[in-house]
Amino acid sequence: MTTTSIADPMSPATTTIPVGPLHVALEEPMYFRIDISGERVAHVGINAGHVHRGIEYLATKRTLIQNVVLTERICSLCSNSHPEAFAMAAEEIGGIEVPERGKYLRVIAAEVKRVASHLFNVAILAHLVGYDALFMHVMQVREIAQDLKEGVFGNRMDLGAICIGGARYDLDEETTALLRSSLDKLEPEIAEIEKTYRTNGSILRRTRDVGVLANSDAIACGVVGPVARASGVDYDVRREAPYHVYDRMPVEVKTRQDGDVWSRAMIRLHEARNAISIIRRCLDTLPTGPVNVGEKPDVPAGRAVARSEAPRGELIYFLKTGDSEQPERLKWRVPSFMNWDALTFMMRDAKVADIAIIVNSIDPCVSCTER
Amino acid sequence: MSSQIAILIAVLLFPGGLFALALGLGLKGADRRIAARLQGRVGPPLVQPFLDLVKLAFKRTMVPTTAHDLVFLGAPLIGVVSMLVAAALVPISGVYSPAPALGNLLVLIYLLLVPAVVLMLAGSSSSSPYGAIGFSREMALMMAYEAPLVLIVAAVAVRTGMAQGHWVTFSLTEIVEYQRTHGLFLLDPVMWPAVAAFGFFYPANLGIVPFDIPEAETEVLEGPLLEYSGPALGLFKIMSALKAVVVIGLDIALFMPLPLDGVPAFLGWVVEMVVLMVAGVTVLRISMGRMRIDQAFVFFLRWPLLLAAASLAVVVV
């Protein structure tokens, strides 16, 4: 534990306060060593590595099929994106063509997770500014997405929707109807939440012009996902390098120029709404046929890189296979790793009260980053 | 001798002491329950604040090795004692009026600031950096709501005093008596700005959203209270429950004492308490987010100060 110096709060000298690794405002263990003078942040030191679980090593001890299950357990909020990108890399090596219906089902799973993930982050923002009624409301709306996941996939967090060579689930009439009715319930609610975040004084007061990440800093840090798009970086893997059937989907990539906490929240809400249109398009144009290529597709020795747009941004997987069933190397770069360093820029001259709000605004996923 | 016993009873049993504590905890329980219902949750049982106290009573108080023991443990005691006396100073129209020997409105105003000072002491003696931030925030907030409070009280004191032929009166009994015979200040348009200003003051004094800045859980982890545990934390909870009764009781005495007597007066007073708690605390705190300390400071120097000054100016002129 780092020593903390206790200074007179009225003196201009800086005081060091620890934020984390255990802190009510942080959902996961991170450690920020923050020097403050009065209420102003003078310096931020970020320290990671509290929940290292050795998953990259573990992945080389498991077969490719087992790794689909393992990668799904790296993180709960982007639990679909990890096996998705992993399977894409394996398919690239094996030259496996995923059946059309499987691609559509993968998009549906990814977008359902996106809705739930974004709503979760936006809800936490309300909690952090002390607006608990809004927090409860957004979480209740998210509950519709959770019930949807439970109904269609059988689980509320880990969907188990991906396998190498396609999707591991299929939609029948009943689950399609459930999907459609849940989307019909979700859409007006999300539009309402978006309106609240756009107009509510309590939210605006605490998020406008807070934690600003300028466009040039965003590019210098290489931030991805909603954080990048809120700072005017027009980049989304679903559009730049369409995978599955995203080239046929109504993917709206919205950018904002302000780069503050509020812009990031608004980008997320917009993407949650956009995800609903994408799922609807999938359901409307869902082809018939097999959902995957069979039980154990052959993956020869080779190496491949795959990337997908996780809720937090671009997720990159590198897979190197050898002659055995276990991969020789599996490595992934998660969006939070890229967005992490931008926190230093966002916290420049921030107020102590805004630290938690700024940290939450990059939607940090520590379990992804420190696997 | 008998007057001293009466004062002791007022401080320890009714309307201060046990009664005020039970009422305060009941108000807190109602607040939590109603807030939960408004947010679509079930919420804790009404007696949850009592249960919390019982639980804390059986726990150990941990004192950080770097803390100043005497101040750290003394602070909550000072807070509770000041609020016990303050609760005995608040008149209940038609039921109870405080003995002049106990003190008047001015004493009450000073006592009302003791909890804030105690929290500052607690924060700075705990040697936690969060406590230190809580300290500076508590200080800033206190300075912000102090000025409007003085103006509000002055408006009421001058209004009553001038009507009775002298300049001011600081006797709460007189203020209540005047309203009983001449109509409530709540119904007097001249006093409306002061009533509104008091409406801003009490969430700040009680430390609830949007003014729970010194203890903001998601920012400074309860600030001054971070290092407290067991009975010492329980004392802070008692202090805060008593403070709710004192502040809302003061609001009732200043602006809306019911012109009733005996049991109906008492019941009416309790109803007023609950209504003010729900309207001014519960509904407010669930319908807003927290302000930042600089925003709250500017807010208080603008609206409540202006409103209170307006009332005072009209009253004096």
Coordinates of N, CA and C in Angstrom, one line a residue, chain A residues 174-364:
Chain A
E174 N -40.8 -19.0 -31.2 CA -41.0 -18.5 -29.9 C -40.0 -17.5 -29.4
T175 N -38.7 -17.9 -29.6 CA -37.6 -16.9 -29.2 C -37.6 -15.7 -30.1
T176 N -38.0 -15.8 -31.4 CA -38.0 -14.7 -32.3 C -39.1 -13.7 -31.8
A177 N -40.2 -14.3 -31.4 CA -41.3 -13.4 -30.9 C -40.9 -12.7 -29.6
L178 N -40.2 -13.4 -28.7 CA -39.7 -12.8 -27.5 C -38.7 -11.7 -27.8
L179 N -37.8 -12.0 -28.8 CA -36.8 -10.9 -29.2 C -37.6 -9.7 -29.6
R180 N -38.5 -9.9 -30.5 CA -39.2 -8.8 -31.1 C -40.0 -8.0 -30.1
S181 N -40.7 -8.7 -29.2 CA -41.5 -8.0 -28.2 C -40.6 -7.3 -27.2
S182 N -39.4 -7.9 -26.9 CA -38.5 -7.2 -26.0 C -37.9 -5.9 -26.6
L183 N -37.6 -6.0 -27.9 CA -37.1 -4.8 -28.6 C -38.1 -3.7 -28.6
D184 N -39.4 -4.1 -28.8 CA -40.5 -3.1 -28.9 C -40.6 -2.4 -27.5
K185 N -40.3 -3.2 -26.4 CA -40.4 -2.6 -25.1 C -39.2 -1.7 -24.9
L186 N -38.0 -2.2 -25.4 CA -36.8 -1.4 -25.1 C -36.7 -0.1 -25.8
E187 N -37.1 -0.1 -27.1 CA -36.8 1.1 -27.9 C -37.4 2.4 -27.3
P188 N -38.7 2.4 -27.0 CA -39.2 3.7 -26.5 C -38.5 4.1 -25.1
E189 N -38.2 3.0 -24.3 CA -37.6 3.3 -23.0 C -36.2 3.9 -23.3
I190 N -35.4 3.4 -24.2 CA -34.1 4.0 -24.4 C -34.2 5.4 -25.0
A191 N -35.2 5.6 -25.9 CA -35.4 6.9 -26.4 C -35.7 7.9 -25.3
E192 N -36.5 7.4 -24.3 CA -36.9 8.3 -23.2 C -35.6 8.6 -22.3
I193 N -34.8 7.5 -22.1 CA -33.6 7.7 -21.3 C -32.7 8.7 -22.0
E194 N -32.6 8.6 -23.3 CA -31.7 9.5 -24.1 C -32.2 10.9 -23.9
K195 N -33.5 11.1 -23.9 CA -34.1 12.4 -23.7 C -33.7 13.0 -22.3
T196 N -33.8 12.1 -21.3 CA -33.5 12.5 -19.9 C -32.1 12.9 -19.8
Y197 N -31.2 12.2 -20.4 CA -29.8 12.5 -20.3 C -29.4 13.8 -21.1
R198 N -30.3 14.1 -22.1 CA -30.0 15.3 -22.9 C -30.5 16.5 -22.2
T199 N -31.5 16.4 -21.3 CA -32.2 17.6 -20.8 C -32.0 17.7 -19.3
N200 N -31.8 16.6 -18.6 CA -31.8 16.7 -17.1 C -30.7 17.6 -16.5
G201 N -31.1 18.6 -15.7 CA -30.1 19.5 -15.2 C -29.0 18.8 -14.3
S202 N -29.5 17.8 -13.5 CA -28.5 17.2 -12.6 C -27.4 16.4 -13.4
I203 N -27.8 15.8 -14.5 CA -26.8 15.1 -15.3 C -26.0 16.1 -16.1
L204 N -26.6 17.1 -16.7 CA -25.8 18.0 -17.5 C -24.8 18.8 -16.6
R205 N -25.2 19.2 -15.4 CA -24.4 20.0 -14.5 C -23.1 19.2 -14.2
R206 N -23.2 17.9 -14.1 CA -22.0 17.2 -13.7 C -21.2 16.5 -14.8
T207 N -21.8 16.5 -16.0 CA -21.1 15.8 -17.1 C -20.6 16.7 -18.3
R208 N -21.3 17.8 -18.5 CA -20.8 18.7 -19.6 C -19.5 19.3 -19.2
D209 N -18.6 19.3 -20.2 CA -17.2 19.9 -20.1 C -16.4 19.3 -18.9
V210 N -16.8 18.0 -18.6 CA -16.0 17.3 -17.5 C -15.3 16.2 -18.2
G211 N -14.0 16.1 -17.9 CA -13.2 15.0 -18.5 C -13.0 15.1 -19.9
V212 N -12.7 16.3 -20.4 CA -12.6 16.5 -21.9 C -11.4 15.8 -22.4
L213 N -11.6 15.1 -23.5 CA -10.5 14.5 -24.3 C -10.5 15.1 -25.7
A214 N -9.5 16.0 -25.9 CA -9.5 16.7 -27.2 C -9.2 15.7 -28.3
N215 N -9.7 16.1 -29.5 CA -9.5 15.2 -30.7 C -8.1 14.8 -30.9
S216 N -7.1 15.8 -30.8 CA -5.7 15.4 -31.0 C -5.2 14.5 -30.0
D217 N -5.6 14.7 -28.7 CA -5.2 13.7 -27.6 C -5.8 12.3 -27.9
A218 N -7.0 12.3 -28.4 CA -7.7 11.0 -28.6 C -6.9 10.3 -29.7
I219 N -6.5 11.0 -30.7 CA -5.7 10.3 -31.8 C -4.4 9.8 -31.2
A220 N -3.7 10.7 -30.5 CA -2.4 10.4 -29.9 C -2.5 9.2 -29.0
C221 N -3.5 9.0 -28.2 CA -3.7 7.9 -27.3 C -4.2 6.7 -28.1
G222 N -4.7 6.8 -29.2 CA -5.2 5.7 -30.0 C -6.5 5.1 -29.3
V223 N -7.3 6.0 -28.8 CA -8.5 5.5 -28.1 C -9.5 4.9 -29.1
V224 N -10.3 4.0 -28.6 CA -11.3 3.3 -29.5 C -12.7 3.3 -29.0
G225 N -13.6 2.9 -29.8 CA -15.0 2.8 -29.3 C -15.7 4.1 -29.0
P226 N -16.7 4.1 -28.2 CA -17.4 5.3 -27.9 C -16.5 6.4 -27.4
V227 N -15.4 6.1 -26.7 CA -14.5 7.2 -26.2 C -14.0 7.9 -27.4
A228 N -13.5 7.2 -28.4 CA -13.0 7.8 -29.6 C -14.1 8.6 -30.4
R229 N -15.2 8.0 -30.5 CA -16.3 8.6 -31.3 C -16.8 9.9 -30.6
A230 N -16.7 9.9 -29.3 CA -17.2 11.1 -28.6 C -16.1 12.3 -28.8
S231 N -14.9 11.9 -29.1 CA -13.9 12.9 -29.3 C -13.7 13.2 -30.8
G232 N -14.6 12.8 -31.6 CA -14.6 13.2 -33.0 C -13.8 12.2 -33.9
V233 N -13.4 11.1 -33.4 CA -12.7 10.1 -34.2 C -13.7 9.2 -34.8
D234 N -13.8 9.3 -36.1 CA -14.9 8.6 -36.9 C -14.4 7.2 -37.2
Y235 N -14.5 6.2 -36.2 CA -14.0 4.9 -36.4 C -14.8 3.9 -35.7
D236 N -15.2 2.9 -36.5 CA -16.0 1.8 -36.0 C -15.7 0.6 -36.8
V237 N -15.2 -0.5 -36.2 CA -14.7 -1.7 -36.9 C -15.9 -2.2 -37.8
R238 N -17.1 -2.1 -37.2 CA -18.2 -2.7 -38.0 C -18.4 -2.0 -39.3
R239 N -17.9 -0.8 -39.5 CA -18.0 -0.1 -40.8 C -16.7 -0.2 -41.5
E240 N -15.5 0.0 -40.8 CA -14.2 0.1 -41.5 C -13.8 -1.3 -42.0
A241 N -14.1 -2.4 -41.3 CA -13.7 -3.7 -41.7 C -14.9 -4.6 -41.4
P242 N -16.0 -4.5 -42.2 CA -17.2 -5.3 -41.8 C -16.9 -6.8 -41.7
Y243 N -17.4 -7.4 -40.6 CA -17.3 -8.8 -40.4 C -18.7 -9.3 -40.3
H244 N -18.9 -10.6 -40.2 CA -20.2 -11.2 -40.3 C -21.0 -10.6 -41.4
V245 N -22.1 -10.0 -41.1 CA -22.9 -9.4 -42.2 C -23.2 -7.9 -41.9
Y246 N -22.2 -7.3 -41.2 CA -22.4 -5.9 -40.8 C -22.5 -4.9 -42.1
D247 N -21.9 -5.4 -43.2 CA -22.0 -4.5 -44.4 C -23.4 -4.4 -44.9
R248 N -24.3 -5.3 -44.4 CA -25.7 -5.2 -44.9 C -26.6 -4.6 -43.8
M249 N -26.0 -4.2 -42.7 CA -26.7 -3.7 -41.5 C -26.8 -2.2 -41.5
P250 N -27.8 -1.6 -40.9 CA -27.9 -0.2 -40.8 C -27.0 0.4 -39.6
V251 N -25.7 0.2 -39.8 CA -24.8 0.7 -38.7 C -24.6 2.2 -38.8
E252 N -25.1 2.9 -37.8 CA -24.9 4.3 -37.8 C -23.7 4.7 -36.9
V253 N -22.6 5.2 -37.5 CA -21.5 5.6 -36.7 C -21.6 7.1 -36.4
K254 N -22.0 7.4 -35.2 CA -22.2 8.8 -34.8 C -21.0 9.3 -34.1
T255 N -20.6 10.5 -34.4 CA -19.5 11.1 -33.7 C -19.9 12.4 -33.0
R256 N -19.2 12.8 -32.0 CA -19.5 14.1 -31.3 C -18.1 14.7 -31.2
Q257 N -18.1 16.1 -31.1 CA -16.8 16.8 -31.1 C -16.3 17.2 -29.7
D258 N -17.2 17.2 -28.7 CA -16.9 17.8 -27.4 C -15.9 17.0 -26.6
G259 N -16.0 15.6 -26.7 CA -15.1 14.8 -26.0 C -15.3 14.8 -24.5
D260 N -16.5 15.2 -24.0 CA -16.6 15.2 -22.5 C -17.4 14.0 -22.1
V261 N -17.6 13.8 -20.8 CA -18.3 12.7 -20.2 C -19.7 12.5 -20.8
W262 N -20.3 13.6 -20.9 CA -21.7 13.6 -21.5 C -21.8 13.1 -22.9
S263 N -20.8 13.5 -23.7 CA -20.8 13.1 -25.1 C -20.6 11.6 -25.2
R264 N -19.8 11.0 -24.3 CA -19.6 9.6 -24.3 C -20.8 8.8 -23.9
A265 N -21.5 9.4 -23.0 CA -22.8 8.8 -22.5 C -23.8 8.8 -23.7
M266 N -23.9 10.0 -24.4 CA -24.8 10.1 -25.5 C -24.5 9.2 -26.6
I267 N -23.2 9.0 -26.9 CA -22.8 8.1 -28.0 C -23.3 6.7 -27.6
R268 N -23.1 6.3 -26.4 CA -23.5 5.0 -25.9 C -25.0 4.8 -26.1
L269 N -25.8 5.8 -25.7 CA -27.2 5.6 -25.8 C -27.6 5.5 -27.2
H270 N -27.0 6.3 -28.1 CA -27.3 6.2 -29.5 C -27.0 4.9 -30.0
E271 N -25.8 4.3 -29.6 CA -25.5 3.0 -30.1 C -26.4 1.9 -29.6
A272 N -26.9 2.1 -28.4 CA -27.9 1.1 -27.9 C -29.1 1.1 -28.7
R273 N -29.5 2.3 -29.1 CA -30.7 2.4 -29.9 C -30.5 1.9 -31.3
N274 N -29.3 2.2 -31.9 CA -28.9 1.7 -33.2 C -28.8 0.2 -33.2
A275 N -28.4 -0.4 -32.1 CA -28.3 -1.9 -32.0 C -29.6 -2.5 -32.2
I276 N -30.6 -1.8 -31.6 CA -32.0 -2.4 -31.8 C -32.4 -2.4 -33.3
S277 N -32.1 -1.4 -34.0 CA -32.4 -1.4 -35.4 C -31.7 -2.5 -36.2
I278 N -30.4 -2.7 -35.7 CA -29.6 -3.8 -36.4 C -30.2 -5.2 -36.1
I279 N -30.6 -5.4 -34.8 CA -31.2 -6.7 -34.5 C -32.5 -6.9 -35.3
R280 N -33.3 -5.8 -35.4 CA -34.5 -5.9 -36.2 C -34.3 -6.3 -37.6
R281 N -33.2 -5.6 -38.2 CA -32.9 -5.9 -39.6 C -32.5 -7.4 -39.8
C282 N -31.7 -7.9 -38.8 CA -31.3 -9.3 -38.8 C -32.5 -10.2 -38.8
L283 N -33.5 -9.9 -37.9 CA -34.6 -10.7 -37.8 C -35.5 -10.7 -39.1
D284 N -35.5 -9.5 -39.7 CA -36.3 -9.4 -40.9 C -35.7 -10.2 -42.1
T285 N -34.3 -10.2 -42.1 CA -33.7 -10.8 -43.3 C -33.0 -12.1 -43.0
L286 N -33.3 -12.7 -41.8 CA -32.6 -13.9 -41.4 C -32.9 -15.0 -42.4
P287 N -31.8 -15.5 -43.0 CA -31.9 -16.6 -43.9 C -32.1 -18.0 -43.2
T288 N -32.5 -19.0 -43.9 CA -32.6 -20.3 -43.4 C -31.3 -21.0 -43.7
G289 N -31.2 -22.2 -43.0 CA -30.0 -23.0 -43.3 C -29.3 -23.4 -42.0
P290 N -28.1 -24.0 -42.1 CA -27.4 -24.4 -40.9 C -26.9 -23.2 -40.1
V291 N -26.7 -23.3 -38.8 CA -26.2 -22.2 -38.0 C -24.7 -22.3 -37.8
N292 N -24.1 -23.5 -38.0 CA -22.6 -23.7 -37.9 C -22.2 -24.8 -38.8
V293 N -20.9 -25.0 -38.9 CA -20.4 -26.0 -39.9 C -20.2 -27.4 -39.3
G294 N -20.7 -27.6 -38.1 CA -20.5 -28.9 -37.5 C -19.7 -28.9 -36.2
E295 N -19.6 -30.1 -35.6 CA -19.1 -30.1 -34.2 C -17.6 -29.6 -34.1
K296 N -16.7 -30.3 -34.7 CA -15.3 -30.0 -34.5 C -14.6 -29.6 -35.8
P297 N -14.7 -28.4 -36.3 CA -14.1 -28.0 -37.5 C -12.5 -28.1 -37.4
D298 N -11.9 -28.5 -38.4 CA -10.4 -28.7 -38.4 C -9.7 -27.3 -38.5
V299 N -8.8 -27.1 -37.6 CA -8.0 -25.8 -37.6 C -6.6 -26.2 -37.7
P300 N -5.9 -26.1 -38.8 CA -4.5 -26.5 -39.0 C -3.6 -25.5 -38.3
A301 N -2.3 -25.8 -38.5 CA -1.3 -24.8 -37.9 C -1.3 -23.5 -38.7
G302 N -1.1 -22.4 -38.0 CA -1.1 -21.2 -38.7 C -1.3 -20.0 -37.8
R303 N -1.4 -18.9 -38.3 CA -1.6 -17.7 -37.4 C -2.6 -16.7 -38.1
A304 N -3.3 -16.0 -37.2 CA -4.3 -15.1 -37.8 C -4.6 -14.0 -36.8
V305 N -5.1 -12.9 -37.3 CA -5.5 -11.8 -36.4 C -7.0 -11.5 -36.8
A306 N -7.8 -11.3 -35.8 CA -9.2 -11.0 -36.1 C -9.6 -9.8 -35.2
R307 N -10.5 -9.0 -35.7 CA -10.9 -7.9 -34.8 C -12.4 -7.7 -34.9
S308 N -13.0 -7.3 -33.8 CA -14.4 -7.0 -33.8 C -14.7 -5.8 -33.0
E309 N -15.9 -5.2 -33.1 CA -16.2 -4.0 -32.3 C -17.0 -4.5 -31.1
A310 N -16.3 -4.5 -30.0 CA -16.9 -4.9 -28.7 C -17.7 -3.6 -28.2
P311 N -18.5 -3.7 -27.2 CA -19.2 -2.5 -26.7 C -18.3 -1.4 -26.4
R312 N -17.1 -1.7 -25.9 CA -16.1 -0.7 -25.5 C -15.2 -0.2 -26.6
G313 N -15.2 -0.9 -27.8 CA -14.4 -0.5 -28.9 C -13.7 -1.7 -29.5
E314 N -12.7 -1.4 -30.3 CA -12.1 -2.4 -31.1 C -11.4 -3.5 -30.3
L315 N -11.7 -4.7 -30.5 CA -11.1 -5.9 -29.8 C -10.3 -6.7 -30.8
I316 N -9.0 -6.9 -30.6 CA -8.1 -7.6 -31.5 C -7.7 -8.9 -30.9
Y317 N -7.8 -10.0 -31.7 CA -7.3 -11.3 -31.2 C -6.2 -11.8 -32.1
F318 N -5.1 -12.3 -31.6 CA -4.1 -12.9 -32.3 C -4.0 -14.4 -31.9
L319 N -4.1 -15.3 -32.9 CA -4.1 -16.7 -32.6 C -3.0 -17.4 -33.4
K320 N -2.2 -18.2 -32.7 CA -1.1 -19.0 -33.4 C -1.4 -20.4 -33.0
T321 N -1.6 -21.2 -34.0 CA -1.9 -22.6 -33.7 C -0.7 -23.4 -34.3
G322 N -0.5 -24.6 -33.6 CA 0.6 -25.5 -34.0 C 0.0 -26.8 -34.5
D323 N 0.7 -27.9 -34.2 CA 0.2 -29.2 -34.7 C -0.7 -29.8 -33.6
S324 N -0.6 -29.3 -32.4 CA -1.4 -29.9 -31.3 C -2.8 -29.3 -31.3
E325 N -3.6 -29.7 -30.5 CA -5.0 -29.2 -30.4 C -5.0 -27.9 -29.6
Q326 N -3.9 -27.7 -28.8 CA -3.9 -26.4 -28.1 C -3.2 -25.3 -28.9
P327 N -3.7 -24.1 -28.8 CA -3.0 -23.0 -29.5 C -1.6 -22.8 -28.9
E328 N -0.7 -22.3 -29.8 CA 0.7 -22.0 -29.3 C 0.7 -20.7 -28.6
R329 N -0.1 -19.8 -29.1 CA -0.2 -18.5 -28.5 C -1.6 -17.9 -28.7
L330 N -2.1 -17.3 -27.7 CA -3.4 -16.6 -27.9 C -3.2 -15.3 -27.2
K331 N -3.4 -14.2 -27.9 CA -3.2 -12.9 -27.3 C -4.3 -12.0 -27.8
W332 N -4.7 -11.1 -26.9 CA -5.8 -10.2 -27.3 C -5.5 -8.8 -26.7
R333 N -5.9 -7.8 -27.5 CA -5.8 -6.4 -27.1 C -7.2 -5.9 -26.9
V334 N -7.5 -5.5 -25.7 CA -8.9 -5.1 -25.4 C -9.0 -3.5 -25.5
P335 N -10.2 -3.1 -25.8 CA -10.4 -1.6 -25.9 C -10.0 -0.8 -24.7
S336 N -10.3 -1.4 -23.5 CA -10.0 -0.6 -22.3 C -8.5 -0.3 -22.2
F337 N -7.7 -1.2 -22.7 CA -6.2 -1.0 -22.6 C -5.8 0.3 -23.4
M338 N -6.5 0.5 -24.5 CA -6.2 1.7 -25.3 C -6.8 3.0 -24.6
N339 N -8.0 2.8 -24.0 CA -8.6 4.0 -23.5 C -8.1 4.4 -22.1
W340 N -7.4 3.5 -21.5 CA -6.8 3.6 -20.1 C -6.0 4.9 -20.0
D341 N -5.0 5.0 -20.9 CA -4.0 6.1 -20.8 C -4.7 7.5 -21.0
A342 N -5.8 7.5 -21.8 CA -6.4 8.8 -22.0 C -7.0 9.4 -20.7
L343 N -7.1 8.5 -19.7 CA -7.6 9.0 -18.4 C -6.7 10.2 -17.9
T344 N -5.4 10.0 -18.1 CA -4.5 11.1 -17.7 C -4.8 12.4 -18.3
F345 N -5.2 12.4 -19.6 CA -5.6 13.6 -20.2 C -6.9 14.1 -19.7
M346 N -7.8 13.2 -19.5 CA -9.2 13.6 -19.1 C -9.2 14.2 -17.7
M347 N -8.2 13.7 -16.8 CA -8.2 14.2 -15.4 C -7.4 15.4 -15.2
R348 N -6.8 16.0 -16.3 CA -6.1 17.2 -16.1 C -7.0 18.3 -15.5
D349 N -6.6 18.8 -14.4 CA -7.3 19.9 -13.7 C -8.8 19.5 -13.4
A350 N -9.1 18.2 -13.3 CA -10.4 17.8 -12.9 C -10.6 18.1 -11.4
K351 N -11.9 18.1 -11.0 CA -12.2 18.2 -9.6 C -12.2 16.8 -9.0
V352 N -11.9 16.7 -7.7 CA -12.0 15.4 -7.0 C -13.3 14.7 -7.2
A353 N -14.4 15.6 -7.2 CA -15.7 15.0 -7.3 C -15.9 14.3 -8.6
D354 N -15.1 14.7 -9.6 CA -15.4 14.2 -11.0 C -14.5 12.9 -11.3
I355 N -13.6 12.6 -10.4 CA -12.7 11.5 -10.7 C -13.5 10.2 -11.1
A356 N -14.4 9.8 -10.2 CA -15.2 8.6 -10.5 C -16.0 8.7 -11.8
I357 N -16.5 9.9 -12.0 CA -17.4 10.0 -13.2 C -16.5 9.9 -14.5
I358 N -15.3 10.5 -14.4 CA -14.4 10.4 -15.6 C -13.9 8.9 -15.8
V359 N -13.6 8.3 -14.7 CA -13.1 6.9 -14.9 C -14.2 6.0 -15.5
N360 N -15.4 6.2 -15.0 CA -16.6 5.4 -15.5 C -16.8 5.8 -17.0
S361 N -16.5 7.0 -17.4 CA -16.9 7.4 -18.8 C -16.1 6.6 -19.8
I362 N -14.9 6.0 -19.5 CA -14.3 5.2 -20.5 C -14.8 3.8 -20.4
D363 N -15.8 3.5 -19.5 CA -16.4 2.2 -19.3 C -15.2 1.2 -19.2
P364 N -14.4 1.4 -18.2 CA -13.2 0.5 -18.1 C -13.6 -0.9 -17.8

